[in-house]
Amino acid sequence: MKQLRSLLRSLSVVNPDIESCAVISTDGLIIATALDKEVDPHRFGAMCASLLALAERAEQEVNRGRLRQALVEGADGCVLLVQAGGKAVLATSAKASINLGRVFLDARRAPAKAAELMAA
């Protein structure tokens, strides 16, 4: 899990607009985090799992295939959920000023590595 936490911390080093990130099981259990101190990891994990489940159902309802990512955009930033293997998701919180194209790119690379580390 040390390597997984290191991977999460490296995301905010590579892209300073990324404020927090976590790898969460699809059941909402925290696997590894690099969250702001103000964020309750267990609550965040549960909410992300719920959001992921709803996004997957919506995707199925309109026959768009397997969900790859979900984006929630607010006035002060966004939360991006990206599948990390079959049983986990990478949740990334970013500032409103972030270049979404870059966060998509950075957040797509990390889940593959996270899935690899979890399988080891």
mmCIF file of N, CA and C in Angstrom:
data_model
loop_
_atom_site.group_PDB
_atom_site.id
_atom_site.type_symbol
_atom_site.label_atom_id
_atom_site.label_comp_id
_atom_site.label_asym_id
_atom_site.label_seq_id
_atom_site.Cartn_x
_atom_site.Cartn_y
_atom_site.Cartn_z
ATOM 1 N N MET A 1 0.802 -1.201 0.000
ATOM 2 C CA MET A 1 0.000 0.000 0.000
ATOM 3 C C MET A 1 0.849 1.272 0.000
ATOM 4 N N LYS A 2 2.096 1.141 0.453
ATOM 5 C CA LYS A 2 2.990 2.305 0.427
ATOM 6 C C LYS A 2 3.177 2.811 -0.997
ATOM 7 N N GLN A 3 3.359 1.880 -1.920
ATOM 8 C CA GLN A 3 3.552 2.259 -3.320
ATOM 9 C C GLN A 3 2.299 2.925 -3.885
ATOM 10 N N LEU A 4 1.157 2.460 -3.453
ATOM 11 C CA LEU A 4 -0.107 3.037 -3.913
ATOM 12 C C LEU A 4 -0.265 4.467 -3.389
ATOM 13 N N ARG A 5 0.045 4.690 -2.113
ATOM 14 C CA ARG A 5 -0.007 6.055 -1.557
ATOM 15 C C ARG A 5 0.992 6.963 -2.261
ATOM 16 N N SER A 6 2.158 6.428 -2.570
ATOM 17 C CA SER A 6 3.174 7.204 -3.293
ATOM 18 C C SER A 6 2.667 7.594 -4.681
ATOM 19 N N LEU A 7 2.001 6.677 -5.343
ATOM 20 C CA LEU A 7 1.411 6.958 -6.656
ATOM 21 C C LEU A 7 0.386 8.084 -6.550
ATOM 22 N N LEU A 8 -0.450 8.033 -5.524
ATOM 23 C CA LEU A 8 -1.471 9.069 -5.335
ATOM 24 C C LEU A 8 -0.838 10.430 -5.068
ATOM 25 N N ARG A 9 0.173 10.464 -4.212
ATOM 26 C CA ARG A 9 0.854 11.737 -3.930
ATOM 27 C C ARG A 9 1.524 12.288 -5.178
ATOM 28 N N SER A 10 2.043 11.409 -6.019
ATOM 29 C CA SER A 10 2.729 11.868 -7.233
ATOM 30 C C SER A 10 1.772 12.569 -8.200
ATOM 31 N N LEU A 11 0.489 12.219 -8.156
ATOM 32 C CA LEU A 11 -0.485 12.888 -9.027
ATOM 33 C C LEU A 11 -0.550 14.381 -8.741
ATOM 34 N N SER A 12 -0.544 14.758 -7.461
ATOM 35 C CA SER A 12 -0.621 16.186 -7.133
ATOM 36 C C SER A 12 0.711 16.889 -7.342
ATOM 37 N N VAL A 13 1.802 16.139 -7.369
ATOM 38 C CA VAL A 13 3.105 16.734 -7.687
ATOM 39 C C VAL A 13 3.163 17.036 -9.180
ATOM 40 N N VAL A 14 2.713 16.085 -9.982
ATOM 41 C CA VAL A 14 2.710 16.245 -11.437
ATOM 42 C C VAL A 14 1.735 17.338 -11.858
ATOM 43 N N ASN A 15 0.597 17.413 -11.169
ATOM 44 C CA ASN A 15 -0.429 18.398 -11.509
ATOM 45 C C ASN A 15 -0.897 19.082 -10.219
ATOM 46 N N PRO A 16 -0.339 20.253 -9.896
ATOM 47 C CA PRO A 16 -0.658 20.924 -8.630
ATOM 48 C C PRO A 16 -2.130 21.305 -8.456
ATOM 49 N N ASP A 17 -2.912 21.292 -9.520
ATOM 50 C CA ASP A 17 -4.342 21.581 -9.392
ATOM 51 C C ASP A 17 -5.122 20.394 -8.829
ATOM 52 N N ILE A 18 -4.490 19.217 -8.771
ATOM 53 C CA ILE A 18 -5.113 18.055 -8.131
ATOM 54 C C ILE A 18 -4.897 18.207 -6.633
ATOM 55 N N GLU A 19 -6.000 18.306 -5.899
ATOM 56 C CA GLU A 19 -5.926 18.563 -4.461
ATOM 57 C C GLU A 19 -5.925 17.291 -3.623
ATOM 58 N N SER A 20 -6.699 16.316 -4.013
ATOM 59 C CA SER A 20 -6.840 15.085 -3.244
ATOM 60 C C SER A 20 -7.082 13.931 -4.190
ATOM 61 N N CYS A 21 -6.700 12.748 -3.752
ATOM 62 C CA CYS A 21 -7.055 11.563 -4.519
ATOM 63 C C CYS A 21 -7.073 10.351 -3.599
ATOM 64 N N ALA A 22 -7.808 9.348 -4.034
ATOM 65 C CA ALA A 22 -7.947 8.128 -3.255
ATOM 66 C C ALA A 22 -8.261 6.968 -4.188
ATOM 67 N N VAL A 23 -7.829 5.791 -3.772
ATOM 68 C CA VAL A 23 -8.260 4.565 -4.436
ATOM 69 C C VAL A 23 -9.274 3.943 -3.486
ATOM 70 N N ILE A 24 -10.454 3.693 -4.018
ATOM 71 C CA ILE A 24 -11.588 3.244 -3.222
ATOM 72 C C ILE A 24 -12.157 1.986 -3.863
ATOM 73 N N SER A 25 -12.525 1.007 -3.035
ATOM 74 C CA SER A 25 -13.170 -0.183 -3.588
ATOM 75 C C SER A 25 -14.556 0.200 -4.091
ATOM 76 N N THR A 26 -15.104 -0.611 -4.961
ATOM 77 C CA THR A 26 -16.438 -0.319 -5.485
ATOM 78 C C THR A 26 -17.495 -0.399 -4.382
ATOM 79 N N ASP A 27 -17.132 -0.982 -3.237
ATOM 80 C CA ASP A 27 -18.018 -1.018 -2.069
ATOM 81 C C ASP A 27 -17.868 0.216 -1.191
ATOM 82 N N GLY A 28 -16.926 1.098 -1.531
ATOM 83 C CA GLY A 28 -16.730 2.322 -0.764
ATOM 84 C C GLY A 28 -15.655 2.250 0.296
ATOM 85 N N LEU A 29 -14.950 1.133 0.374
ATOM 86 C CA LEU A 29 -13.881 1.000 1.364
ATOM 87 C C LEU A 29 -12.613 1.670 0.854
ATOM 88 N N ILE A 30 -11.939 2.376 1.740
ATOM 89 C CA ILE A 30 -10.711 3.078 1.382
ATOM 90 C C ILE A 30 -9.577 2.066 1.241
ATOM 91 N N ILE A 31 -8.878 2.128 0.128
ATOM 92 C CA ILE A 31 -7.704 1.286 -0.100
ATOM 93 C C ILE A 31 -6.444 2.091 0.169
ATOM 94 N N ALA A 32 -6.378 3.301 -0.366
ATOM 95 C CA ALA A 32 -5.243 4.211 -0.133
ATOM 96 C C ALA A 32 -5.717 5.634 -0.399
ATOM 97 N N THR A 33 -5.147 6.607 0.323
ATOM 98 C CA THR A 33 -5.568 7.993 0.129
ATOM 99 C C THR A 33 -4.398 8.963 0.153
ATOM 100 N N ALA A 34 -4.632 10.085 -0.469
ATOM 101 C CA ALA A 34 -3.795 11.282 -0.359
ATOM 102 C C ALA A 34 -4.799 12.435 -0.354
ATOM 103 N N LEU A 35 -5.611 12.487 0.710
ATOM 104 C CA LEU A 35 -6.715 13.440 0.812
ATOM 105 C C LEU A 35 -6.328 14.643 1.657
ATOM 106 N N ASP A 36 -7.004 15.767 1.408
ATOM 107 C CA ASP A 36 -6.870 16.926 2.285
ATOM 108 C C ASP A 36 -7.302 16.526 3.689
ATOM 109 N N LYS A 37 -6.747 17.193 4.689
ATOM 110 C CA LYS A 37 -7.070 16.877 6.082
ATOM 111 C C LYS A 37 -8.543 17.089 6.408
ATOM 112 N N GLU A 38 -9.188 18.020 5.708
ATOM 113 C CA GLU A 38 -10.594 18.319 5.983
ATOM 114 C C GLU A 38 -11.542 17.241 5.467
ATOM 115 N N VAL A 39 -11.052 16.357 4.628
ATOM 116 C CA VAL A 39 -11.909 15.348 3.999
ATOM 117 C C VAL A 39 -11.961 14.100 4.874
ATOM 118 N N ASP A 40 -13.170 13.667 5.199
ATOM 119 C CA ASP A 40 -13.364 12.416 5.931
ATOM 120 C C ASP A 40 -13.240 11.277 4.916
ATOM 121 N N PRO A 41 -12.185 10.466 5.002
ATOM 122 C CA PRO A 41 -11.959 9.447 3.970
ATOM 123 C C PRO A 41 -13.086 8.424 3.863
ATOM 124 N N HIS A 42 -13.682 8.057 4.987
ATOM 125 C CA HIS A 42 -14.740 7.043 4.944
ATOM 126 C C HIS A 42 -16.012 7.590 4.294
ATOM 127 N N ARG A 43 -16.345 8.811 4.614
ATOM 128 C CA ARG A 43 -17.518 9.435 3.994
ATOM 129 C C ARG A 43 -17.273 9.650 2.500
ATOM 130 N N PHE A 44 -16.078 10.145 2.161
ATOM 131 C CA PHE A 44 -15.720 10.366 0.759
ATOM 132 C C PHE A 44 -15.788 9.054 -0.018
ATOM 133 N N GLY A 45 -15.252 7.991 0.567
ATOM 134 C CA GLY A 45 -15.282 6.684 -0.081
ATOM 135 C C GLY A 45 -16.692 6.193 -0.333
ATOM 136 N N ALA A 46 -17.553 6.344 0.669
ATOM 137 C CA ALA A 46 -18.943 5.904 0.527
ATOM 138 C C ALA A 46 -19.666 6.710 -0.552
ATOM 139 N N MET A 47 -19.444 8.026 -0.557
ATOM 140 C CA MET A 47 -20.110 8.868 -1.565
ATOM 141 C C MET A 47 -19.615 8.551 -2.970
ATOM 142 N N CYS A 48 -18.318 8.327 -3.113
ATOM 143 C CA CYS A 48 -17.771 8.001 -4.438
ATOM 144 C C CYS A 48 -18.305 6.667 -4.933
ATOM 145 N N ALA A 49 -18.419 5.687 -4.039
ATOM 146 C CA ALA A 49 -18.964 4.389 -4.436
ATOM 147 C C ALA A 49 -20.417 4.531 -4.885
ATOM 148 N N SER A 50 -21.195 5.340 -4.171
ATOM 149 C CA SER A 50 -22.593 5.574 -4.561
ATOM 150 C C SER A 50 -22.673 6.267 -5.915
ATOM 151 N N LEU A 51 -21.844 7.283 -6.088
ATOM 152 C CA LEU A 51 -21.816 8.016 -7.355
ATOM 153 C C LEU A 51 -21.422 7.094 -8.505
ATOM 154 N N LEU A 52 -20.430 6.261 -8.272
ATOM 155 C CA LEU A 52 -19.988 5.317 -9.293
ATOM 156 C C LEU A 52 -21.113 4.352 -9.664
ATOM 157 N N ALA A 53 -21.814 3.836 -8.666
ATOM 158 C CA ALA A 53 -22.914 2.903 -8.931
ATOM 159 C C ALA A 53 -24.013 3.574 -9.753
ATOM 160 N N LEU A 54 -24.359 4.812 -9.404
ATOM 161 C CA LEU A 54 -25.382 5.539 -10.164
ATOM 162 C C LEU A 54 -24.925 5.821 -11.592
ATOM 163 N N ALA A 55 -23.671 6.209 -11.747
ATOM 164 C CA ALA A 55 -23.140 6.486 -13.087
ATOM 165 C C ALA A 55 -23.146 5.218 -13.943
ATOM 166 N N GLU A 56 -22.787 4.084 -13.331
ATOM 167 C CA GLU A 56 -22.799 2.819 -14.072
ATOM 168 C C GLU A 56 -24.215 2.463 -14.518
ATOM 169 N N ARG A 57 -25.184 2.662 -13.634
ATOM 170 C CA ARG A 57 -26.580 2.359 -13.993
ATOM 171 C C ARG A 57 -27.078 3.274 -15.105
ATOM 172 N N ALA A 58 -26.728 4.543 -15.020
ATOM 173 C CA ALA A 58 -27.132 5.491 -16.071
ATOM 174 C C ALA A 58 -26.507 5.100 -17.404
ATOM 175 N N GLU A 59 -25.253 4.710 -17.373
ATOM 176 C CA GLU A 59 -24.535 4.289 -18.583
ATOM 177 C C GLU A 59 -25.205 3.059 -19.200
ATOM 178 N N GLN A 60 -25.586 2.118 -18.357
ATOM 179 C CA GLN A 60 -26.264 0.912 -18.839
ATOM 180 C C GLN A 60 -27.637 1.243 -19.420
ATOM 181 N N GLU A 61 -28.329 2.161 -18.774
ATOM 182 C CA GLU A 61 -29.685 2.525 -19.209
ATOM 183 C C GLU A 61 -29.695 3.065 -20.634
ATOM 184 N N VAL A 62 -28.662 3.787 -21.014
ATOM 185 C CA VAL A 62 -28.600 4.364 -22.357
ATOM 186 C C VAL A 62 -27.665 3.579 -23.282
ATOM 187 N N ASN A 63 -27.301 2.375 -22.845
ATOM 188 C CA ASN A 63 -26.494 1.455 -23.661
ATOM 189 C C ASN A 63 -25.213 2.085 -24.193
ATOM 190 N N ARG A 64 -24.408 2.622 -23.303
ATOM 191 C CA ARG A 64 -23.142 3.244 -23.707
ATOM 192 C C ARG A 64 -21.930 2.400 -23.330
ATOM 193 N N GLY A 65 -22.153 1.161 -22.953
ATOM 194 C CA GLY A 65 -21.033 0.283 -22.627
ATOM 195 C C GLY A 65 -20.568 0.448 -21.192
ATOM 196 N N ARG A 66 -19.438 -0.152 -20.925
ATOM 197 C CA ARG A 66 -18.863 -0.143 -19.579
ATOM 198 C C ARG A 66 -18.375 1.258 -19.216
ATOM 199 N N LEU A 67 -18.699 1.699 -18.026
ATOM 200 C CA LEU A 67 -18.289 3.018 -17.546
ATOM 201 C C LEU A 67 -16.774 3.074 -17.382
ATOM 202 N N ARG A 68 -16.165 4.122 -17.931
ATOM 203 C CA ARG A 68 -14.722 4.332 -17.766
ATOM 204 C C ARG A 68 -14.440 5.418 -16.747
ATOM 205 N N GLN A 69 -15.254 6.475 -16.766
ATOM 206 C CA GLN A 69 -15.027 7.576 -15.836
ATOM 207 C C GLN A 69 -16.310 8.364 -15.643
ATOM 208 N N ALA A 70 -16.358 9.090 -14.526
ATOM 209 C CA ALA A 70 -17.486 9.982 -14.239
ATOM 210 C C ALA A 70 -16.910 11.285 -13.701
ATOM 211 N N LEU A 71 -17.479 12.393 -14.135
ATOM 212 C CA LEU A 71 -17.015 13.714 -13.725
ATOM 213 C C LEU A 71 -18.157 14.466 -13.058
ATOM 214 N N VAL A 72 -17.875 15.021 -11.884
ATOM 215 C CA VAL A 72 -18.820 15.890 -11.190
ATOM 216 C C VAL A 72 -18.141 17.243 -11.102
ATOM 217 N N GLU A 73 -18.763 18.243 -11.711
ATOM 218 C CA GLU A 73 -18.142 19.564 -11.771
ATOM 219 C C GLU A 73 -18.951 20.544 -10.929
ATOM 220 N N GLY A 74 -18.275 21.207 -9.995
ATOM 221 C CA GLY A 74 -18.909 22.206 -9.145
ATOM 222 C C GLY A 74 -18.303 23.576 -9.398
ATOM 223 N N ALA A 75 -18.802 24.576 -8.704
ATOM 224 C CA ALA A 75 -18.320 25.951 -8.882
ATOM 225 C C ALA A 75 -16.853 26.101 -8.490
ATOM 226 N N ASP A 76 -16.408 25.313 -7.508
ATOM 227 C CA ASP A 76 -15.039 25.461 -7.005
ATOM 228 C C ASP A 76 -14.100 24.342 -7.425
ATOM 229 N N GLY A 77 -14.551 23.459 -8.292
ATOM 230 C CA GLY A 77 -13.677 22.379 -8.731
ATOM 231 C C GLY A 77 -14.470 21.170 -9.182
ATOM 232 N N CYS A 78 -13.774 20.054 -9.305
ATOM 233 C CA CYS A 78 -14.431 18.850 -9.803
ATOM 234 C C CYS A 78 -13.920 17.614 -9.086
ATOM 235 N N VAL A 79 -14.691 16.552 -9.207
ATOM 236 C CA VAL A 79 -14.294 15.228 -8.744
ATOM 237 C C VAL A 79 -14.383 14.320 -9.957
ATOM 238 N N LEU A 80 -13.301 13.611 -10.216
ATOM 239 C CA LEU A 80 -13.247 12.678 -11.335
ATOM 240 C C LEU A 80 -13.085 11.274 -10.780
ATOM 241 N N LEU A 81 -13.941 10.366 -11.212
ATOM 242 C CA LEU A 81 -13.851 8.960 -10.836
ATOM 243 C C LEU A 81 -13.446 8.173 -12.071
ATOM 244 N N VAL A 82 -12.387 7.383 -11.938
ATOM 245 C CA VAL A 82 -11.890 6.579 -13.055
ATOM 246 C C VAL A 82 -11.723 5.143 -12.568
ATOM 247 N N GLN A 83 -12.237 4.185 -13.334
ATOM 248 C CA GLN A 83 -12.096 2.777 -12.980
ATOM 249 C C GLN A 83 -10.620 2.415 -12.819
ATOM 250 N N ALA A 84 -10.316 1.650 -11.771
ATOM 251 C CA ALA A 84 -8.949 1.171 -11.517
ATOM 252 C C ALA A 84 -9.030 -0.335 -11.315
ATOM 253 N N GLY A 85 -9.150 -1.058 -12.399
ATOM 254 C CA GLY A 85 -9.370 -2.488 -12.301
ATOM 255 C C GLY A 85 -10.860 -2.751 -12.118
ATOM 256 N N GLY A 86 -11.224 -3.983 -11.889
ATOM 257 C CA GLY A 86 -12.631 -4.333 -11.797
ATOM 258 C C GLY A 86 -13.289 -4.013 -10.476
ATOM 259 N N LYS A 87 -12.499 -3.812 -9.421
ATOM 260 C CA LYS A 87 -13.093 -3.665 -8.096
ATOM 261 C C LYS A 87 -12.689 -2.394 -7.373
ATOM 262 N N ALA A 88 -12.111 -1.442 -8.094
ATOM 263 C CA ALA A 88 -11.672 -0.197 -7.450
ATOM 264 C C ALA A 88 -11.828 0.978 -8.405
ATOM 265 N N VAL A 89 -11.787 2.168 -7.815
ATOM 266 C CA VAL A 89 -11.901 3.407 -8.577
ATOM 267 C C VAL A 89 -10.900 4.410 -8.017
ATOM 268 N N LEU A 90 -10.331 5.206 -8.910
ATOM 269 C CA LEU A 90 -9.486 6.322 -8.502
ATOM 270 C C LEU A 90 -10.377 7.550 -8.458
ATOM 271 N N ALA A 91 -10.458 8.183 -7.293
ATOM 272 C CA ALA A 91 -11.231 9.415 -7.127
ATOM 273 C C ALA A 91 -10.249 10.565 -6.990
ATOM 274 N N THR A 92 -10.404 11.567 -7.831
ATOM 275 C CA THR A 92 -9.503 12.715 -7.848
ATOM 276 C C THR A 92 -10.314 13.991 -7.690
ATOM 277 N N SER A 93 -9.887 14.841 -6.755
ATOM 278 C CA SER A 93 -10.523 16.138 -6.539
ATOM 279 C C SER A 93 -9.567 17.207 -7.052
ATOM 280 N N ALA A 94 -10.092 18.143 -7.840
ATOM 281 C CA ALA A 94 -9.227 19.158 -8.451
ATOM 282 C C ALA A 94 -9.849 20.545 -8.354
ATOM 283 N N LYS A 95 -8.996 21.546 -8.426
ATOM 284 C CA LYS A 95 -9.425 22.947 -8.387
ATOM 285 C C LYS A 95 -10.187 23.304 -9.659
ATOM 286 N N ALA A 96 -10.983 24.352 -9.572
ATOM 287 C CA ALA A 96 -11.769 24.808 -10.726
ATOM 288 C C ALA A 96 -10.874 25.267 -11.872
ATOM 289 N N SER A 97 -9.674 25.727 -11.547
ATOM 290 C CA SER A 97 -8.766 26.256 -12.566
ATOM 291 C C SER A 97 -8.075 25.173 -13.387
ATOM 292 N N ILE A 98 -8.316 23.928 -13.050
ATOM 293 C CA ILE A 98 -7.586 22.835 -13.696
ATOM 294 C C ILE A 98 -7.942 22.707 -15.177
ATOM 295 N N ASN A 99 -6.967 22.293 -15.946
ATOM 296 C CA ASN A 99 -7.166 21.943 -17.346
ATOM 297 C C ASN A 99 -7.734 20.523 -17.349
ATOM 298 N N LEU A 100 -9.011 20.373 -17.681
ATOM 299 C CA LEU A 100 -9.652 19.062 -17.609
ATOM 300 C C LEU A 100 -8.989 18.030 -18.510
ATOM 301 N N GLY A 101 -8.517 18.448 -19.667
ATOM 302 C CA GLY A 101 -7.824 17.515 -20.549
ATOM 303 C C GLY A 101 -6.615 16.901 -19.877
ATOM 304 N N ARG A 102 -5.884 17.724 -19.155
ATOM 305 C CA ARG A 102 -4.690 17.230 -18.465
ATOM 306 C C ARG A 102 -5.056 16.314 -17.296
ATOM 307 N N VAL A 103 -6.076 16.685 -16.535
ATOM 308 C CA VAL A 103 -6.457 15.821 -15.418
ATOM 309 C C VAL A 103 -6.992 14.489 -15.931
ATOM 310 N N PHE A 104 -7.718 14.498 -17.053
ATOM 311 C CA PHE A 104 -8.167 13.240 -17.649
ATOM 312 C C PHE A 104 -6.967 12.376 -18.027
ATOM 313 N N LEU A 105 -5.977 12.985 -18.637
ATOM 314 C CA LEU A 105 -4.782 12.252 -19.045
ATOM 315 C C LEU A 105 -4.051 11.685 -17.833
ATOM 316 N N ASP A 106 -3.792 12.535 -16.841
ATOM 317 C CA ASP A 106 -3.084 12.087 -15.635
ATOM 318 C C ASP A 106 -3.880 11.019 -14.893
ATOM 319 N N ALA A 107 -5.186 11.212 -14.802
ATOM 320 C CA ALA A 107 -6.028 10.286 -14.053
ATOM 321 C C ALA A 107 -6.269 8.979 -14.799
ATOM 322 N N ARG A 108 -6.067 8.940 -16.092
ATOM 323 C CA ARG A 108 -6.217 7.679 -16.835
ATOM 324 C C ARG A 108 -4.972 6.814 -16.719
ATOM 325 N N ARG A 109 -3.831 7.440 -16.586
ATOM 326 C CA ARG A 109 -2.588 6.669 -16.459
ATOM 327 C C ARG A 109 -2.493 5.997 -15.094
ATOM 328 N N ALA A 110 -2.888 6.714 -14.062
ATOM 329 C CA ALA A 110 -2.732 6.228 -12.694
ATOM 330 C C ALA A 110 -3.553 4.975 -12.375
ATOM 331 N N PRO A 111 -4.813 4.845 -12.823
ATOM 332 C CA PRO A 111 -5.580 3.658 -12.458
ATOM 333 C C PRO A 111 -4.962 2.345 -12.931
ATOM 334 N N ALA A 112 -4.359 2.345 -14.097
ATOM 335 C CA ALA A 112 -3.715 1.119 -14.581
ATOM 336 C C ALA A 112 -2.582 0.720 -13.644
ATOM 337 N N LYS A 113 -1.791 1.698 -13.228
ATOM 338 C CA LYS A 113 -0.695 1.436 -12.292
ATOM 339 C C LYS A 113 -1.250 1.015 -10.934
ATOM 340 N N ALA A 114 -2.327 1.667 -10.485
ATOM 341 C CA ALA A 114 -2.950 1.313 -9.206
ATOM 342 C C ALA A 114 -3.470 -0.124 -9.245
ATOM 343 N N ALA A 115 -4.126 -0.503 -10.333
ATOM 344 C CA ALA A 115 -4.642 -1.867 -10.472
ATOM 345 C C ALA A 115 -3.498 -2.873 -10.442
ATOM 346 N N GLU A 116 -2.401 -2.525 -11.083
ATOM 347 C CA GLU A 116 -1.213 -3.390 -11.092
ATOM 348 C C GLU A 116 -0.659 -3.556 -9.675
ATOM 349 N N LEU A 117 -0.563 -2.464 -8.927
ATOM 350 C CA LEU A 117 -0.046 -2.517 -7.557
ATOM 351 C C LEU A 117 -0.974 -3.306 -6.637
ATOM 352 N N MET A 118 -2.280 -3.180 -6.827
ATOM 353 C CA MET A 118 -3.230 -3.913 -5.983
ATOM 354 C C MET A 118 -3.199 -5.405 -6.278
ATOM 355 N N ALA A 119 -2.891 -5.771 -7.517
ATOM 356 C CA ALA A 119 -2.847 -7.180 -7.904
ATOM 357 C C ALA A 119 -1.590 -7.874 -7.384
ATOM 358 N N ALA A 120 -0.547 -7.079 -7.118
ATOM 359 C CA ALA A 120 0.743 -7.653 -6.676
ATOM 360 C C ALA A 120 0.673 -8.172 -5.259
#
